[in-house]
Short mmCIF file of C-alpha atoms and ligand atoms in Angstrom, two decimals:
data_model
loop_
_atom_site.label_atom_id
_atom_site.label_comp_id
_atom_site.label_asym_id
_atom_site.label_seq_id
_atom_site.Cartn_x
_atom_site.Cartn_y
_atom_site.Cartn_z
CA UNK A 286 -29.90 -25.19 30.86
CA UNK A 287 -29.59 -27.92 28.21
CA UNK A 288 -31.77 -26.19 25.74
CA UNK A 289 -30.20 -22.75 26.34
CA UNK A 290 -27.01 -24.46 25.52
CA UNK A 291 -28.35 -25.96 22.50
CA UNK A 292 -29.76 -22.64 21.37
CA UNK A 293 -26.34 -20.70 21.71
CA UNK A 294 -24.95 -23.38 19.47
CA UNK A 295 -27.61 -22.77 16.99
CA UNK A 296 -27.25 -19.04 17.09
CA UNK A 297 -23.52 -19.51 16.69
CA UNK A 298 -23.86 -21.65 13.68
CA UNK A 299 -26.33 -19.22 12.11
CA UNK A 300 -23.75 -16.43 12.60
CA UNK A 301 -20.95 -18.42 10.97
CA UNK A 302 -23.27 -19.27 8.07
CA UNK A 303 -24.05 -15.89 7.63
CA UNK A 304 -20.47 -14.75 7.62
CA UNK A 305 -19.56 -17.47 5.14
CA UNK A 306 -22.57 -16.34 2.95
CA UNK A 307 -21.52 -12.72 3.11
CA UNK A 308 -18.01 -13.54 2.09
CA UNK A 309 -19.24 -15.72 -0.83
CA UNK A 310 -21.48 -12.82 -2.12
CA UNK A 311 -18.69 -10.24 -1.77
CA UNK A 312 -16.05 -12.65 -3.42
CA UNK A 313 -18.58 -13.00 -6.47
CA UNK A 314 -19.14 -9.21 -6.53
CA UNK A 315 -15.47 -8.28 -6.47
CA UNK A 316 -15.16 -10.18 -9.80
CA UNK A 317 -17.42 -7.76 -11.55
CA UNK A 318 -16.35 -4.72 -9.65
CA UNK A 319 -13.78 -3.63 -12.03
CA UNK A 320 -15.96 -3.43 -15.27
CA UNK A 321 -18.86 -2.17 -13.34
CA UNK A 322 -16.68 0.94 -12.44
CA UNK A 323 -16.96 0.30 -8.59
CA UNK A 324 -13.24 0.79 -8.06
CA UNK A 325 -11.59 3.95 -7.29
CA UNK A 326 -8.00 5.14 -6.28
CA UNK A 327 -7.13 7.35 -3.52
CA UNK A 328 -3.79 8.94 -3.14
CA UNK A 329 -1.91 9.43 -0.01
CA UNK A 330 0.95 11.94 0.09
CA UNK A 331 4.50 10.72 0.80
CA UNK A 332 6.67 13.55 2.08
CA UNK A 333 10.25 14.30 2.54
CA UNK A 334 12.37 16.37 5.08
CA UNK A 335 11.65 18.22 8.13
CA UNK A 336 9.32 20.71 6.30
CA UNK A 337 7.15 17.75 5.00
CA UNK A 338 7.53 18.56 1.34
CA UNK A 339 5.25 16.62 -0.95
CA UNK A 340 7.36 14.02 -3.00
CA UNK A 341 5.10 11.39 -4.10
CA UNK A 342 1.77 9.58 -3.76
CA UNK A 343 0.75 5.88 -2.94
CA UNK A 344 -2.11 4.69 -4.83
CA UNK A 345 -4.80 2.89 -2.61
CA UNK A 346 -7.76 0.97 -3.67
CA UNK A 347 -11.30 1.87 -2.56
CA UNK A 348 -14.48 -0.17 -3.71
CA UNK A 349 -17.72 1.56 -3.73
CA UNK A 350 -20.09 -1.49 -3.27
CA UNK A 351 -23.63 -0.84 -4.72
CA UNK A 352 -25.26 -2.29 -1.30
CA UNK A 353 -22.39 -1.74 1.34
CA UNK A 354 -20.96 1.52 0.38
CA UNK A 355 -17.35 2.05 0.79
CA UNK A 356 -15.65 -1.25 1.35
CA UNK A 357 -11.96 -0.99 2.88
CA UNK A 358 -9.20 -2.97 1.17
CA UNK A 359 -8.61 -5.13 4.20
CA UNK A 360 -12.13 -6.52 3.57
CA UNK A 361 -11.77 -7.27 -0.16
CA UNK A 362 -7.87 -7.58 -1.27
CA UNK A 363 -7.80 -11.06 0.19
CA UNK A 364 -11.01 -11.93 -1.61
CA UNK A 365 -9.71 -10.41 -4.88
CA UNK A 366 -6.51 -12.57 -4.47
CA UNK A 367 -8.57 -15.79 -3.83
CA UNK A 368 -10.64 -15.31 -6.85
CA UNK A 369 -7.83 -14.08 -9.05
CA UNK A 370 -9.65 -10.96 -9.73
CA UNK A 371 -6.59 -9.12 -8.20
CA UNK A 372 -4.58 -9.60 -11.61
CA UNK A 373 -6.96 -7.55 -13.81
CA UNK A 374 -7.52 -5.13 -10.79
CA UNK A 375 -3.78 -4.74 -10.31
CA UNK A 376 -3.22 -4.03 -13.95
CA UNK A 377 -5.89 -1.38 -13.80
CA UNK A 378 -4.42 0.33 -10.74
CA UNK A 379 -1.02 0.40 -12.59
CA UNK A 380 -2.45 2.03 -15.79
CA UNK A 381 -4.76 4.51 -13.84
CA UNK A 382 -2.47 5.63 -11.18
CA UNK A 383 0.35 6.32 -13.83
CA UNK A 384 -2.07 8.19 -15.87
CA UNK A 385 -3.10 10.25 -12.77
CA UNK A 386 0.22 11.14 -11.57
CA UNK A 387 1.30 12.07 -15.11
CA UNK A 388 -1.49 14.49 -15.26
CA UNK A 389 -0.87 16.04 -11.95
CA UNK A 390 2.93 16.45 -12.82
CA UNK A 391 1.91 18.42 -15.88
CA UNK A 392 -1.10 20.39 -14.28
CA UNK A 393 -0.66 21.02 -10.66
CA UNK A 394 1.71 23.74 -9.58
CA UNK A 395 4.51 22.49 -7.50
CA UNK A 396 3.92 18.75 -8.49
CA UNK A 397 6.33 18.65 -11.68
CA UNK A 398 8.53 16.11 -9.67
CA UNK A 399 5.73 14.10 -8.03
CA UNK A 400 6.39 10.22 -7.86
CA UNK A 401 4.23 7.41 -7.48
CA UNK A 402 4.10 4.23 -5.46
CA UNK A 403 1.80 1.26 -6.37
CA UNK A 404 1.12 -1.94 -4.15
CA UNK A 405 1.59 -5.20 -5.92
CA UNK A 406 -0.19 -8.34 -4.88
CA UNK A 407 1.94 -11.60 -4.81
CA UNK A 408 -0.03 -12.77 -7.81
CA UNK A 409 1.29 -10.05 -9.90
CA UNK A 410 4.78 -11.08 -9.64
CA UNK A 411 4.69 -13.23 -12.72
CA UNK A 412 5.62 -13.13 -16.53
CA UNK A 413 2.96 -10.47 -17.23
CA UNK A 414 4.38 -7.97 -14.74
CA UNK A 415 7.18 -6.39 -16.83
CA UNK A 416 4.85 -5.75 -19.76
CA UNK A 417 2.16 -4.67 -17.53
CA UNK A 418 4.16 -2.01 -15.70
CA UNK A 419 6.35 -0.73 -18.76
CA UNK A 420 3.00 -0.53 -20.73
CA UNK A 421 1.44 1.56 -18.12
CA UNK A 422 4.37 4.00 -17.87
CA UNK A 423 4.81 4.40 -21.51
CA UNK A 424 1.00 5.01 -22.17
CA UNK A 425 1.15 7.55 -19.43
CA UNK A 426 4.38 9.07 -20.66
CA UNK A 427 6.09 8.49 -17.20
CA UNK A 428 9.68 7.64 -16.85
CA UNK A 429 10.17 4.26 -15.04
CA UNK A 430 12.35 5.99 -12.41
CA UNK A 431 9.22 7.66 -11.07
CA UNK A 432 7.61 4.50 -10.03
CA UNK A 433 8.17 2.44 -7.00
CA UNK A 434 6.57 -0.90 -6.61
CA UNK A 435 5.51 -1.93 -3.19
CA UNK A 436 5.71 -5.46 -2.18
CA UNK A 437 5.84 -7.37 1.14
CA UNK A 438 8.53 -9.56 2.34
CA UNK A 439 6.03 -12.55 2.43
CA UNK A 440 5.05 -12.03 -1.15
CA UNK A 441 8.61 -11.77 -2.29
CA UNK A 442 9.62 -14.91 -0.39
CA UNK A 443 6.49 -16.89 -1.85
CA UNK A 444 8.49 -17.44 -5.01
CA UNK A 445 11.97 -15.49 -4.63
CA UNK A 446 13.24 -16.54 -7.94
CA UNK A 447 10.34 -15.44 -10.03
CA UNK A 448 10.04 -12.24 -7.99
CA UNK A 449 13.80 -11.68 -8.46
CA UNK A 450 13.59 -12.12 -12.26
CA UNK A 451 10.68 -9.91 -12.92
CA UNK A 452 11.35 -7.25 -10.35
CA UNK A 453 14.92 -7.33 -11.37
CA UNK A 454 13.95 -6.63 -15.02
CA UNK A 455 11.97 -3.73 -13.85
CA UNK A 456 14.85 -2.33 -11.75
CA UNK A 457 17.06 -2.66 -14.78
CA UNK A 458 14.55 -0.48 -16.54
CA UNK A 459 14.68 2.20 -13.70
CA UNK A 460 11.84 1.38 -11.48
CA UNK A 461 12.32 0.98 -7.94
CA UNK A 462 11.20 -1.68 -5.43
CA UNK A 463 10.01 -1.14 -1.89
CA UNK A 464 9.74 -3.66 0.89
CA UNK A 465 6.08 -2.72 2.37
CA UNK A 466 5.19 -3.12 6.07
CA UNK A 467 8.86 -3.82 6.89
CA UNK A 468 9.59 -5.55 10.19
CA UNK A 469 6.54 -7.60 10.29
CA UNK A 470 7.90 -10.35 8.36
CA UNK A 471 10.32 -12.90 9.35
CA UNK A 472 13.36 -12.40 7.26
CA UNK A 473 16.71 -11.91 9.02
CA UNK A 474 18.94 -8.84 8.29
CA UNK A 475 21.34 -10.84 6.17
CA UNK A 476 18.12 -11.84 4.03
CA UNK A 477 17.37 -8.17 3.46
CA UNK A 478 20.60 -7.57 1.63
CA UNK A 479 19.61 -10.41 -0.66
CA UNK A 480 16.07 -9.15 -1.43
CA UNK A 481 15.57 -7.02 -4.72
CA UNK A 482 14.82 -3.89 -3.13
CA UNK A 483 15.56 0.01 -3.25
CA UNK A 484 13.52 1.05 -0.29
CA UNK A 485 12.13 -0.05 3.00
CA UNK A 486 8.86 1.28 4.52
CA UNK A 487 8.91 0.80 8.19
CA UNK A 488 5.49 -0.59 9.42
CA UNK A 489 3.38 1.84 11.35
CA UNK A 490 3.29 -0.58 14.38
CA UNK A 491 6.70 0.52 14.98
CA UNK A 492 6.06 4.14 14.62
CA UNK A 493 3.11 3.96 16.88
CA UNK A 494 5.04 3.20 19.86
CA UNK A 495 8.01 5.67 19.08
CA UNK A 496 7.02 8.26 21.75
CA UNK A 497 5.92 5.48 24.11
CA UNK A 498 8.72 3.12 24.74
CA UNK A 499 12.71 3.75 24.23
CA UNK A 500 12.65 0.14 22.98
CA UNK A 501 10.57 1.18 20.00
CA UNK A 502 13.27 3.91 19.30
CA UNK A 503 15.94 1.49 19.36
CA UNK A 504 14.19 -0.85 17.00
CA UNK A 505 13.48 1.78 14.54
CA UNK A 506 17.08 3.22 14.82
CA UNK A 507 18.09 -0.24 14.02
CA UNK A 508 16.07 -0.56 10.89
CA UNK A 509 17.10 2.89 9.74
CA UNK A 510 20.79 2.29 10.37
CA UNK A 511 20.70 -1.19 8.70
CA UNK A 512 18.78 0.37 5.61
CA UNK A 513 21.46 3.04 5.33
CA UNK A 514 24.45 0.37 5.78
CA UNK A 515 22.48 -1.56 2.69
CA UNK A 516 22.19 1.63 0.58
CA UNK A 517 18.51 1.64 0.88
CA UNK A 518 16.05 4.48 1.18
CA UNK A 519 13.69 4.45 4.06
CA UNK A 520 10.11 5.76 4.64
CA UNK A 521 8.05 5.60 8.07
CA UNK A 522 4.31 4.59 7.63
CA UNK A 523 1.79 5.69 9.87
CA UNK A 524 3.26 8.89 11.17
CA UNK A 525 0.35 10.59 13.12
CA UNK A 526 1.97 12.62 15.80
CA UNK A 527 4.51 15.46 15.26
CA UNK A 528 6.59 13.99 18.07
CA UNK A 529 7.01 10.95 15.91
CA UNK A 530 8.21 12.94 13.08
CA UNK A 531 10.68 14.75 15.21
CA UNK A 532 12.03 11.53 16.58
CA UNK A 533 12.42 9.98 13.18
CA UNK A 534 14.11 13.00 11.88
CA UNK A 535 16.81 12.71 14.77
CA UNK A 536 17.16 9.18 14.02
CA UNK A 537 18.01 10.20 10.25
CA UNK A 538 14.59 8.86 8.55
CA UNK A 539 14.18 11.13 5.56
CA UNK A 540 10.63 10.22 4.20
CA UNK A 541 7.21 10.01 6.01
CA UNK A 542 3.61 9.02 5.44
CA UNK A 543 0.65 9.33 7.69
CA UNK A 544 -2.32 11.09 8.97
CA UNK A 545 -0.11 13.77 10.43
CA UNK A 546 0.51 14.93 6.71
CA UNK A 547 -2.75 13.60 5.10
CA UNK A 548 -5.06 10.65 4.89
CA UNK A 549 -5.47 9.05 1.42
CA UNK A 550 -7.26 11.57 -0.70
CA UNK A 551 -9.81 11.01 -3.61
CA UNK A 552 -8.52 12.57 -6.99
CA UNK A 553 -11.11 15.51 -6.91
CA UNK A 554 -9.82 16.74 -3.64
CA UNK A 555 -6.14 16.34 -4.40
CA UNK A 556 -5.51 19.70 -6.17
CA UNK A 557 -7.08 21.61 -2.98
CA UNK A 558 -4.60 19.56 -0.77
CA UNK A 559 -1.62 20.75 -2.88
CA UNK A 560 -2.88 24.31 -2.94
CA UNK A 561 -3.48 24.26 0.91
CA UNK A 562 0.07 22.73 1.42
CA UNK A 563 1.85 25.42 -0.81
CA UNK A 564 -0.04 28.18 1.26
CA UNK A 565 0.92 26.70 4.62
P1 C2E B 891 -0.51 -0.51 2.90
O1 C2E B 891 0.11 -0.67 1.69
O2 C2E B 891 0.28 -0.70 4.10
O3 C2E B 891 -1.01 0.99 2.91
C1 C2E B 891 -1.18 1.96 3.98
C2 C2E B 891 -2.32 1.77 4.81
O4 C2E B 891 -2.13 2.52 6.01
C3 C2E B 891 -3.57 2.33 4.06
O5 C2E B 891 -4.69 1.71 4.33
C4 C2E B 891 -3.50 3.81 4.68
O6 C2E B 891 -4.81 4.50 4.43
C5 C2E B 891 -3.15 3.51 6.11
N1 C2E B 891 -2.49 4.71 6.74
C6 C2E B 891 -1.85 5.61 6.17
N2 C2E B 891 -1.29 6.48 7.11
C7 C2E B 891 -1.90 6.13 8.34
C8 C2E B 891 -1.86 6.66 9.76
O7 C2E B 891 -1.22 7.56 9.97
N3 C2E B 891 -2.40 5.77 10.52
C9 C2E B 891 -3.12 4.76 10.32
N4 C2E B 891 -3.76 4.14 11.37
N5 C2E B 891 -3.19 4.28 8.93
C10 C2E B 891 -2.43 4.82 8.22
P2 C2E B 891 -5.57 1.17 3.37
O8 C2E B 891 -5.89 2.32 2.23
O9 C2E B 891 -6.97 0.90 4.07
O10 C2E B 891 -5.09 0.02 2.58
C11 C2E B 891 -4.85 -1.22 3.40
C12 C2E B 891 -4.01 -2.24 2.76
O11 C2E B 891 -4.71 -2.63 1.50
C13 C2E B 891 -2.59 -1.41 1.95
O12 C2E B 891 -1.65 -1.38 3.08
C14 C2E B 891 -2.36 -2.54 0.92
O13 C2E B 891 -1.83 -3.74 1.75
C15 C2E B 891 -3.59 -3.05 0.56
N6 C2E B 891 -3.94 -2.20 -0.71
C16 C2E B 891 -4.43 -1.10 -1.01
N7 C2E B 891 -4.54 -0.75 -2.30
C17 C2E B 891 -4.01 -1.75 -2.95
C18 C2E B 891 -3.71 -2.21 -4.38
O14 C2E B 891 -3.99 -1.31 -5.27
N8 C2E B 891 -3.17 -3.39 -4.63
C19 C2E B 891 -2.86 -4.06 -3.73
N9 C2E B 891 -2.45 -5.58 -3.95
N10 C2E B 891 -3.14 -4.03 -2.30
C20 C2E B 891 -3.62 -2.84 -1.95
CA1 CA B 892 1.89 -0.01 0.68
CA1 CA B 893 2.58 -0.60 4.42
CA1 CA B 894 -0.21 -3.05 5.46
#
């Protein structure tokens, strides 16, 4: 029994080593992913109103690893933050997404008013943010009012003064700021009124339970009413079921995002999605 125990310990240690080693490999690979052209953006539709009209897109990173294939952001964003690679990647996301949406606005029928949302890492909330964002917009010929910058509560609170300064400058220029994953952080309601924000995105963990528990409805109603009282726009994330959209509509939530409408779409398939939606 003793040797068996030893064996298990050994196996476990090998397992941990392997995980640590793979993480180190991925961490080193993510540093070169950008200039090796392994990164791609998918775009997930954001829709408005009961008819689910396409109003914008959220740009979402994908990494095509030469050995591992498609690696989801949950497996590499944190590594990209730890290695600092997210700074260059984030700047690339802004430039690429702005150009793409500008192209779609010009070329795709029904997309003349299409807007763009981009995720920001806390590491991007420094000095270079303002020139990076405004540079990307002007290179693409996109008005600042068409861009929403998505940040989480925790990344705002990590350095609130810096975030307030730089996001404040961008808001003065016309950009909007959304609090991503809203409800999963720790800030109190009074805190929300002090954050530099224009929109809240209700986290999908609340939406998932909407048609299951009346408590979830009360929670989401609380968020929507509070957002309205503070003059904030509100969007529900992770809407997968028609019943969820119906409940959200009754609660006064005007904007949605989720698999019910579409998964994130690669650039080459977006035109077909738009054509299909227009035909529907
Ligand atoms: P997020 O910003 O909360 O993005 C929404 C995530 O929810 C996306 O996952 C999207 O595919 C997923 N999603 C959308 N609708 C549904 C639904 O109806 N059901 C379910 N189950 N999921 C849905 P994704 O693309 O894997 O991205 C994960 C996270 O990675 C993002 O969460 C964001 O925090 C981060 N991320 C993605 N792209 C970027 C980027 O360019 N920069 C930074 N800093 N972070 C990014
Ligand atoms: Ca987001
Ligand atoms: Ca989110
Ligand atoms: Ca999230």
